[in-house]
Short mmCIF file of C-alpha atoms in Angstrom, two decimals:
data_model
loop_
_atom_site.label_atom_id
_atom_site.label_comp_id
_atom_site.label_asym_id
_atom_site.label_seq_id
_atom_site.Cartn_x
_atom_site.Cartn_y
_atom_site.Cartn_z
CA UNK V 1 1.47 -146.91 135.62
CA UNK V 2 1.24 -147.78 131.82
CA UNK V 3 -0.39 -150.49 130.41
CA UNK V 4 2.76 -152.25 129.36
CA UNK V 5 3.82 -152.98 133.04
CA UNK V 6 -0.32 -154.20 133.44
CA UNK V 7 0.30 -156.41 130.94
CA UNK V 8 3.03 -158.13 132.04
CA UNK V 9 2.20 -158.22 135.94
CA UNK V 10 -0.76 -159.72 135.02
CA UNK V 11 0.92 -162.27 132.65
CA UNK V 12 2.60 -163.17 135.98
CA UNK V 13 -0.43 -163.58 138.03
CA UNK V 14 -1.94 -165.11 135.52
CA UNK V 15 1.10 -168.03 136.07
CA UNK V 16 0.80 -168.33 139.70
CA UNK V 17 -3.09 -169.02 138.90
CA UNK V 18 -1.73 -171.28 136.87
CA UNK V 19 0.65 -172.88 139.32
CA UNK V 20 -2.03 -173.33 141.81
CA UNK V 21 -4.08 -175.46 139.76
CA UNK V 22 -1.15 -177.80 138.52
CA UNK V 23 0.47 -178.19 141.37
CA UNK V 24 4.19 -177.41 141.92
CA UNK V 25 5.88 -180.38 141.51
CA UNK V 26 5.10 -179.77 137.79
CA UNK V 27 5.74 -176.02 138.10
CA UNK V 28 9.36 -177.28 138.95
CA UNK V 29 10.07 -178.81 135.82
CA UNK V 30 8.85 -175.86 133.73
CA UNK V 31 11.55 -173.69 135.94
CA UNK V 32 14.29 -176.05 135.27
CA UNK V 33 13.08 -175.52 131.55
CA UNK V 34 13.15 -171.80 131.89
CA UNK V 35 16.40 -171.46 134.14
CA UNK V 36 18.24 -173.40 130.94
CA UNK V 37 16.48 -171.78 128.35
CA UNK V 38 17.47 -168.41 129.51
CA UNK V 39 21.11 -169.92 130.17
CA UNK V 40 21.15 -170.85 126.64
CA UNK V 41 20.02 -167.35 125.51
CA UNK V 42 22.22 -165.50 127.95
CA UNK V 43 25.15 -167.72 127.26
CA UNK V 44 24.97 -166.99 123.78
CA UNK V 45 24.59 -163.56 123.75
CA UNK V 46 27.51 -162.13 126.46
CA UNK V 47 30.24 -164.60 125.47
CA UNK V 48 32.29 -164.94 122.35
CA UNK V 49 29.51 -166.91 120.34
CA UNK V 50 27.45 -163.46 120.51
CA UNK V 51 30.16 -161.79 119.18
CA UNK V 52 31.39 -163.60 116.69
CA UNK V 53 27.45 -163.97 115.27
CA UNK V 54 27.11 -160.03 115.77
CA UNK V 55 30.86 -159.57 113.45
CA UNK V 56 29.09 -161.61 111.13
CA UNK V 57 25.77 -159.83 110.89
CA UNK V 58 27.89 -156.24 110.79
CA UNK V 59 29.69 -157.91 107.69
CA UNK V 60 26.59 -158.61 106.36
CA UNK V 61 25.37 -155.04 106.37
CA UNK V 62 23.03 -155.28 109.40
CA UNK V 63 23.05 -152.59 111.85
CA UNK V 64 23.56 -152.73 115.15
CA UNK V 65 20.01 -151.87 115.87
CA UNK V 66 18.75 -154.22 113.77
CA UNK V 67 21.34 -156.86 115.23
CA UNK V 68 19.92 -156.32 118.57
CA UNK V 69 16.31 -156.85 117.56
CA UNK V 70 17.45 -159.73 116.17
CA UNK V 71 18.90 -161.47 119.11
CA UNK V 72 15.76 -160.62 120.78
CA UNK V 73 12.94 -161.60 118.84
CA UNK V 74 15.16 -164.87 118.47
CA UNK V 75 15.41 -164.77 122.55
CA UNK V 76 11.69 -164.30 123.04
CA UNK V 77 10.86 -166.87 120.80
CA UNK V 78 13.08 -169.05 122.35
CA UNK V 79 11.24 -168.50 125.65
CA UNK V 80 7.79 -168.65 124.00
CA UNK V 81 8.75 -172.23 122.57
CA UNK V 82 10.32 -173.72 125.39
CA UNK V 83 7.01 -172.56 128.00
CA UNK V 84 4.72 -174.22 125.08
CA UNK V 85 6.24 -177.32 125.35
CA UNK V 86 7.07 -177.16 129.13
CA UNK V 87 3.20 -177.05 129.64
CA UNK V 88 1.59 -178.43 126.51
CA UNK V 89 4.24 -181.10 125.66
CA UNK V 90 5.87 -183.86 128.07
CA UNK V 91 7.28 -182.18 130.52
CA UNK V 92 9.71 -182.89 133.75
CA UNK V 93 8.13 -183.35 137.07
CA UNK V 94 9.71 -183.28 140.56
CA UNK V 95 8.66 -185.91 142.98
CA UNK V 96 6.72 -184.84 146.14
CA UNK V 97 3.66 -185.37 147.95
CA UNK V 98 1.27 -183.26 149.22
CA UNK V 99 -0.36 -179.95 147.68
CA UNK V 100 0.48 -176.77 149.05
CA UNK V 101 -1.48 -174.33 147.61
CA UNK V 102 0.72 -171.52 148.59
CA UNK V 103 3.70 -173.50 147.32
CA UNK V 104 2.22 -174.05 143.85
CA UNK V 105 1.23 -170.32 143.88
CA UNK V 106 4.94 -169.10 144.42
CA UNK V 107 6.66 -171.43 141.80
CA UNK V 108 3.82 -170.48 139.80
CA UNK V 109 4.68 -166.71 139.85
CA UNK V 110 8.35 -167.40 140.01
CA UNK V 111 7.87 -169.21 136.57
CA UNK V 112 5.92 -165.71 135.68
CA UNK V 113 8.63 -163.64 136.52
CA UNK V 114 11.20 -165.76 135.01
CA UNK V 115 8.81 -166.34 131.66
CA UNK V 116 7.44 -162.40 131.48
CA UNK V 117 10.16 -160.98 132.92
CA UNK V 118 12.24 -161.89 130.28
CA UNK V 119 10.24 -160.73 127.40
CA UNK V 120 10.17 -157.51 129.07
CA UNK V 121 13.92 -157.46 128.89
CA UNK V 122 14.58 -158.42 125.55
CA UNK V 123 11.67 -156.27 124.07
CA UNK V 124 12.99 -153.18 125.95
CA UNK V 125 16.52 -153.84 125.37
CA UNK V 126 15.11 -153.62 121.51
CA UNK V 127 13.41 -150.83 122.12
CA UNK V 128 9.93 -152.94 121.79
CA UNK V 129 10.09 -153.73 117.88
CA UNK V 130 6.14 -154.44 116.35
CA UNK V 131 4.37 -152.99 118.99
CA UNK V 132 3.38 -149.17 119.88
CA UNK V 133 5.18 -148.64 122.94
CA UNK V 134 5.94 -145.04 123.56
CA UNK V 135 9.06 -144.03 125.78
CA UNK V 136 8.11 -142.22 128.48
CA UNK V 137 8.07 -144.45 130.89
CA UNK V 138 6.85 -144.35 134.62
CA UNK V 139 9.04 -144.60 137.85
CA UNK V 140 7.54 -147.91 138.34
CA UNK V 141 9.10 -149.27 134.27
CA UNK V 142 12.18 -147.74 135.44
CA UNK V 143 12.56 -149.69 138.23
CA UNK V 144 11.27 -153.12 137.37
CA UNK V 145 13.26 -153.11 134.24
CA UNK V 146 16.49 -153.10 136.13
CA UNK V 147 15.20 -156.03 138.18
CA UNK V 148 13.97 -158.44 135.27
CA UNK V 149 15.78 -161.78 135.58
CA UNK V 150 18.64 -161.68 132.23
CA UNK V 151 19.33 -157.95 134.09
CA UNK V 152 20.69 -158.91 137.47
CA UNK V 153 21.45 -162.81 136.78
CA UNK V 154 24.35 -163.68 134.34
CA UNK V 155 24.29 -166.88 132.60
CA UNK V 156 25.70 -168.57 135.51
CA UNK V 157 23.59 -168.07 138.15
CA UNK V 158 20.31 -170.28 135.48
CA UNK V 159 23.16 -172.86 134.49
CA UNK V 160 24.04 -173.62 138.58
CA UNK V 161 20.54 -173.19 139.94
CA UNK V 162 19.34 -175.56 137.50
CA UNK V 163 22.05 -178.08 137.72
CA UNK V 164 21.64 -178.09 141.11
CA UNK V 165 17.90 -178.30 141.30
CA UNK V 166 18.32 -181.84 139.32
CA UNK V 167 21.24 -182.94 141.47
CA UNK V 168 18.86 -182.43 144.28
CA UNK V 169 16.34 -184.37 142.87
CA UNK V 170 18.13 -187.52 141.30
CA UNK V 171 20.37 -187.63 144.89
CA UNK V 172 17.90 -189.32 147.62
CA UNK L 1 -1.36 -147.96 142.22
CA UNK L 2 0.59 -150.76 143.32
CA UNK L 3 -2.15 -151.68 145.75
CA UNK L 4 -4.69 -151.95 142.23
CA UNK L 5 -2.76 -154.33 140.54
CA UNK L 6 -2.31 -156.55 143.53
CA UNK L 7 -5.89 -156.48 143.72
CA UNK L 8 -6.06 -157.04 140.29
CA UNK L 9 -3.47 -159.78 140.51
CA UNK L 10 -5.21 -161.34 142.92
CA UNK L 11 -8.64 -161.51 142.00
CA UNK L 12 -8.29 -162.87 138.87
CA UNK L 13 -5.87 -165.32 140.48
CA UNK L 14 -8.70 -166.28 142.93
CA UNK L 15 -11.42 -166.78 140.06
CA UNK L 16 -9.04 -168.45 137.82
CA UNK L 17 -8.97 -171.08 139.94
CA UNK L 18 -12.25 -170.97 141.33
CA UNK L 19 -13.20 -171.05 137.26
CA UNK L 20 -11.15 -174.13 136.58
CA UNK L 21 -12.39 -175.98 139.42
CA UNK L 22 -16.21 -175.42 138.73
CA UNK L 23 -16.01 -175.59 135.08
CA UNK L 24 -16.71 -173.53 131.54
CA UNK L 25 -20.38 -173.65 132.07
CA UNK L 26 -20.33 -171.85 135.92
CA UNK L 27 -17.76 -169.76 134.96
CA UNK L 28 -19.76 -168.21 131.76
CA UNK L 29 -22.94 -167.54 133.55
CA UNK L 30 -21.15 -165.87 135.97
CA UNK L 31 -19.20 -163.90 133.69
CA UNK L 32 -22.65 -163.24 132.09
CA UNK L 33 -24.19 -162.10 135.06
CA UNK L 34 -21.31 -159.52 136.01
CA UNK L 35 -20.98 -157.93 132.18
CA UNK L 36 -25.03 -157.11 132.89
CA UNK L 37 -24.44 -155.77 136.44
CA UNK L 38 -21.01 -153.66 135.07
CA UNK L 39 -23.02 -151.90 132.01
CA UNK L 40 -25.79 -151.09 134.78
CA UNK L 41 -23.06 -149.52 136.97
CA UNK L 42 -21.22 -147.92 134.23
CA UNK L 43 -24.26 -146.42 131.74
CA UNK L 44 -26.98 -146.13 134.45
CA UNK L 45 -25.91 -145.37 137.87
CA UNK L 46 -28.52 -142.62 138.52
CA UNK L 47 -31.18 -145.50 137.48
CA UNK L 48 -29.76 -147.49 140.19
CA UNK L 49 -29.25 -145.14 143.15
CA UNK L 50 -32.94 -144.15 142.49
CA UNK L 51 -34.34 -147.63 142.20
CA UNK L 52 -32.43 -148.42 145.62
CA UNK L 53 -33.83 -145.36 147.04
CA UNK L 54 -37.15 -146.30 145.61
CA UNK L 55 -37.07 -149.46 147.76
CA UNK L 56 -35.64 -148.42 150.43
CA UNK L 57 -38.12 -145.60 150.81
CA UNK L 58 -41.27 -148.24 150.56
CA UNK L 59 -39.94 -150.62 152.54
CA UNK L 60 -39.75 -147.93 155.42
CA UNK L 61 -43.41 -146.64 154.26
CA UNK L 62 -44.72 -149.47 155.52
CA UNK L 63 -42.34 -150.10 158.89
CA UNK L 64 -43.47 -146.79 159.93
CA UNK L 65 -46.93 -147.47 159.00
CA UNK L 66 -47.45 -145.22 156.15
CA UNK L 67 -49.58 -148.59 154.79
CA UNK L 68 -51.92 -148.38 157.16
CA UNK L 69 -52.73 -145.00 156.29
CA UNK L 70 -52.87 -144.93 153.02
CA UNK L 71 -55.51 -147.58 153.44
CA UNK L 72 -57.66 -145.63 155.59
CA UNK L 73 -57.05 -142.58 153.00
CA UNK L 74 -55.21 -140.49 155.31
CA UNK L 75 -52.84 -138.76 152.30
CA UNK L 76 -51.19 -136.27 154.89
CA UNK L 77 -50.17 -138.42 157.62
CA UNK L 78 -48.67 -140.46 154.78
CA UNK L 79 -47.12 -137.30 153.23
CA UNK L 80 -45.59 -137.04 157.21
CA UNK L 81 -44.21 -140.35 157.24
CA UNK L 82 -42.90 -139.79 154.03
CA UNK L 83 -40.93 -136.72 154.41
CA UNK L 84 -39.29 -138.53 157.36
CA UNK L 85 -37.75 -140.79 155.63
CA UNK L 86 -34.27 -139.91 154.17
CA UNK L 87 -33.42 -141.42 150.95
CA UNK L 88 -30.48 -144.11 151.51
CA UNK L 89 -28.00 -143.24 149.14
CA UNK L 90 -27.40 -139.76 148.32
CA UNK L 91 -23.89 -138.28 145.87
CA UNK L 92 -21.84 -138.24 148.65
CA UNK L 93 -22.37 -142.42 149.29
CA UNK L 94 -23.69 -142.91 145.75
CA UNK L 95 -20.51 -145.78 145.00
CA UNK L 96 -22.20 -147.67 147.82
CA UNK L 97 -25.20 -148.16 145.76
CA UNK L 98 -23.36 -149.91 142.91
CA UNK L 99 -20.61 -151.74 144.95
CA UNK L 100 -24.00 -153.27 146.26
CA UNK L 101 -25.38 -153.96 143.07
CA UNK L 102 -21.70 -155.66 142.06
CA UNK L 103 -21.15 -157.87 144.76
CA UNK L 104 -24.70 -158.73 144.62
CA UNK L 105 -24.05 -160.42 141.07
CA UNK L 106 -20.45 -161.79 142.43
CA UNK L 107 -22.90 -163.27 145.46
CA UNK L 108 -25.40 -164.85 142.62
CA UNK L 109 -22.34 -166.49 141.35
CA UNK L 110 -20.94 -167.68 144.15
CA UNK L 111 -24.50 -168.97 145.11
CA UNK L 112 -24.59 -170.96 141.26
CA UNK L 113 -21.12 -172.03 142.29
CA UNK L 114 -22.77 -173.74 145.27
CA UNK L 115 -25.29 -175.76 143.20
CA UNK L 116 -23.88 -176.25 140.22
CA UNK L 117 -22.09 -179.62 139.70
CA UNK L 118 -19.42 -179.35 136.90
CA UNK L 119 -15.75 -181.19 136.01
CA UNK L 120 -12.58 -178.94 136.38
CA UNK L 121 -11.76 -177.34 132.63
CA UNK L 122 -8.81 -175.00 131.72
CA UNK L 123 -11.66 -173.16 129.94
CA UNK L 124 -13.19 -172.59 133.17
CA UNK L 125 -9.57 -170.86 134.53
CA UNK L 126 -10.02 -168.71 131.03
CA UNK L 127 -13.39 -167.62 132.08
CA UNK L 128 -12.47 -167.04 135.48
CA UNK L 129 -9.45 -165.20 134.52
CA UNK L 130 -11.73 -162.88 132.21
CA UNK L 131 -14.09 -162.43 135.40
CA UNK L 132 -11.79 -161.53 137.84
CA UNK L 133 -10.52 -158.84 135.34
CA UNK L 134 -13.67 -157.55 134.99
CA UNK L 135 -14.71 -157.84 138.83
CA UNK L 136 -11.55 -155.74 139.46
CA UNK L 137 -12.36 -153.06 136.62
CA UNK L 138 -15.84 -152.44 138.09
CA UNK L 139 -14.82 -152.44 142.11
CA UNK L 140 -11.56 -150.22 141.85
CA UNK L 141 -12.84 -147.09 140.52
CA UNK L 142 -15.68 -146.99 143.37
CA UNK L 143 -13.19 -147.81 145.86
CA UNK L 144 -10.87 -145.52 145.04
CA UNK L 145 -10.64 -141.53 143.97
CA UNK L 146 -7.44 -142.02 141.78
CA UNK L 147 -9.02 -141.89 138.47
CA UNK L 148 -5.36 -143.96 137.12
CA UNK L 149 -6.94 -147.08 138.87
CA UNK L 150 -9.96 -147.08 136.30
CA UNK L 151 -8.51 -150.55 134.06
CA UNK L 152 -9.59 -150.42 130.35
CA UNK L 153 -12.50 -152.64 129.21
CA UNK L 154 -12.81 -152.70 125.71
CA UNK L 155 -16.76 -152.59 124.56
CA UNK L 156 -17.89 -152.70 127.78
CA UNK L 157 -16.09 -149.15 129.03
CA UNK L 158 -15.32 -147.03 125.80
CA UNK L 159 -14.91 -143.87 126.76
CA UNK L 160 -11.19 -143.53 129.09
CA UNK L 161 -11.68 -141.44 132.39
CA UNK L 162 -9.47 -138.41 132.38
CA UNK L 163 -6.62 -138.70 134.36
CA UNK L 164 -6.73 -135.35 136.70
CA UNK L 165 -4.93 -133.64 139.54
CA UNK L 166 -6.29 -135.91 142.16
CA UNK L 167 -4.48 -138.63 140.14
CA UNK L 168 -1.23 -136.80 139.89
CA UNK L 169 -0.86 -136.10 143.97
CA UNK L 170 -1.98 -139.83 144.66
CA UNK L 171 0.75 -140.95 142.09
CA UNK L 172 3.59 -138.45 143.16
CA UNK L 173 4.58 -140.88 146.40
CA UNK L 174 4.39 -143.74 144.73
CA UNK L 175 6.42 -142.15 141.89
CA UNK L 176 9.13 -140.79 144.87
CA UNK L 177 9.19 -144.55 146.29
CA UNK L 178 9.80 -145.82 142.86
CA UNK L 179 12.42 -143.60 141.93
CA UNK L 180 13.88 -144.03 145.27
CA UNK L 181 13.96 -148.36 144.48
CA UNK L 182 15.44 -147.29 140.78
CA UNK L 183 18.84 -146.04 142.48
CA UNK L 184 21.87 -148.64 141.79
CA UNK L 185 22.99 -149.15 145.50
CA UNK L 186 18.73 -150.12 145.92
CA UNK L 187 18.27 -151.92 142.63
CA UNK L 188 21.80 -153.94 143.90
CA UNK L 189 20.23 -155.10 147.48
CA UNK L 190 16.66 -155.77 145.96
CA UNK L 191 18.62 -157.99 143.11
CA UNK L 192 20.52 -159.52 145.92
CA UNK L 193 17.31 -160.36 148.02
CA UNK L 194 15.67 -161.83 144.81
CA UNK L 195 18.28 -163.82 144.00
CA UNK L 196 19.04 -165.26 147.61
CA UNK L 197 15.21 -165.96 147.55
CA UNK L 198 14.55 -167.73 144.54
CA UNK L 199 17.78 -170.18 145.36
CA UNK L 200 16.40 -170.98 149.06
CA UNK L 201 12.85 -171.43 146.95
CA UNK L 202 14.11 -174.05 144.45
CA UNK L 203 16.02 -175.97 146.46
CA UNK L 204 14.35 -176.18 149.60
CA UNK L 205 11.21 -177.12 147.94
CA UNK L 206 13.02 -179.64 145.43
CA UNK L 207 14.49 -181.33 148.83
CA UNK L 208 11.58 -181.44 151.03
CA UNK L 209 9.55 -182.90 147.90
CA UNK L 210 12.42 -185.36 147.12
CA UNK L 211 12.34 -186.62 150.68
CA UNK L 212 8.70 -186.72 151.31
CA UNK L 213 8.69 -188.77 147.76
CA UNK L 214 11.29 -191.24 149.00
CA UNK L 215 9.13 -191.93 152.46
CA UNK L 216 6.04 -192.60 150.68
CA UNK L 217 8.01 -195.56 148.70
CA UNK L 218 9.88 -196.35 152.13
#
């Protein structure tokens, strides 16, 4: 296993440590962030918004490699603002009592996979622009990269989930 | 492999939290104490299977009563007890001798843990992070042969172990299972399972917390 997949499985464990200690009635909120962060991204990219910004960029003499780091550099730092201010700025919380440990810990990793996960897939999808990632890859990179969250989700399935996840909380 | 970074995973989950909740100041010494205890194990392992040895070796002088007669100057019956003894840790159980010395400094920690009285710091979760990384780099090559589970350590572990054919058969069925997982109809079912998963997550857990909210105002 390379150190690229270390890297980001520990960036996930590294969130359900982080889950643990907050507790996951805040956890929630940063999900709800994520889920409708990555429906923006997702949204924007595979309907006719991408395309007519990707016409645009070909008319402006920008390749189509180039076009694709583009959209994901601007994805993963889309991602990377919306977790800042999910857990350094105000942020929504889900009402609950209790602490449940093991709860906390599975939001928390959930919020790992959806946060990590993604930057995987946009960095591989650009063939990992500014860092020195060669391409052989193991059987384990092969496999997680075709289960990484924008991979097997559509734009959809974040824009329902989190819709209903606040339906679910304002309805008592 | 996959077995390492769960470990990995998991210990520095475990002393992330264990770092936030007893603070910067625990969570340093600690950190302290393991970096001295991993250097020991990494540059002088020899020094430590013989000073274990060492002790082990007196400590049995004296239960067999090799003491008594070396005070009464009797050098041969001390040579006798002596060459009865066998030393403790020999090459074949030599990783014994410095998972001991390890978990001894993870025990001194957990001992300062007990006494010291600090407030809960994110700073702490850093440190504990940082020591659970390290606790996993130091125990997984001595409990295991593949030489692919050796983690980097910058500083502290320069020079990278040479991955060798021991490494390549231990990989090969994890490689087989991955491969296996990496087929579309697999990759479709494990997508399915993820998805169905997370959904029964979210909104089970945003239910039961919105209800046991509403009782506690009821």
């Amino acid at each position: 296993m390379g150190p690229v997949e270390v890297v980001f499985l520990v960036v996930i464990a590294i969130f359900g440590a982080i889950g643990v200690v907050r507790g996951w009635q805040r956890e929630l909120g940063v999900t709800t962030m994520l889920l409708l962060a990555l429906f923006m991204i997702e949204f924007v990219l595979t309907t006719a918004i991408g395309t007519r910004v990707e016409s645009f960029l070909s008319g402006a003499n920008v390749s189509d490699a180039q076009i694709v780091t583009l959209q994901s550099m601007a994805a993963v730092g889309l991602l990377l603002l919306v977790t800042f201010i999910s857990y350094q700025g105000l942020g929504l919380v889900y009402p609950g009592t209790g602490k449940s440990s093991f709860l906390s810990l599975m939001i928390g990793l959930l919020n790992g996979y959806l946060f990590a996960g993604s930057i995987w897939y946009y960095l591989d999808r650009a063939n990992w622009p500014l860092v020195n990632v060669t391409p052989e890859f193991t059987s384990f990179y092969k496999f997680f990269v075709q289960i990484l969250p924008p991979e097997i989700f559509g734009w959809q399935f974040f824009i329902l989930l989190a819709v209903a996840m606040l339906i679910i909380r304002v309805i008592r | 492999m996959f077995a390492a970074i769960l470990l990995l995973a998991t210990t520095m989950a475990i002393f992330g939290v264990l770092g936030y909740l007893k603070g910067p100041k625990w969570a340093f010494i600690s950190l302290l104490i393991l970096s001295v205890a991993f250097v020991l194990v990494e540059y002088r392992p020899d020094t430590i299977v013989l000073a274990l040895n060492g002790i082990y070796t007196g400590v049995m002088l004296v239960l067999n009563g090799g003491l008594g007669a070396l005070a009464s100057g009797d050098f041969e019956a001390v040579q006798e007890v002596y060459s009865e003894i066998d030393p403790l840790f020999t090459d074949q159980n030599e990783n014994l001798a410095l998972l001991l010395v390890i978990f001894s400094a993870v025990a001194l920690g957990l001992i300062l843990a007990a006494v010291m009285k600090s407030k809960p710091a994110v700073f702490g979760m850093i440190w504990g992070l940082a020591y659970g990384y390290l606790l996993s780099a130091a125990v997984l090559p001595l409990i295991s042969s593949n030489p692919a589970a050796t983690i980097p350590v910058p500083l502290l572990r320069p020079n990278e172990r040479e991955a060798g054919a021991a490494a390549a058969q231990a990989s090969s069925g994890l490689n087989q299972l991955f491969t296996t997982l990496a087929e579309p109809q697999n990759v479709q079912i494990i997508a399915s399972i993820i998805g169905i998963f997370i959904i029964v997550l979210l909104l089970l857990t945003v239910r039961s917390g919105v209800k046991s909210g509403a009782k506690k105002k009821g």
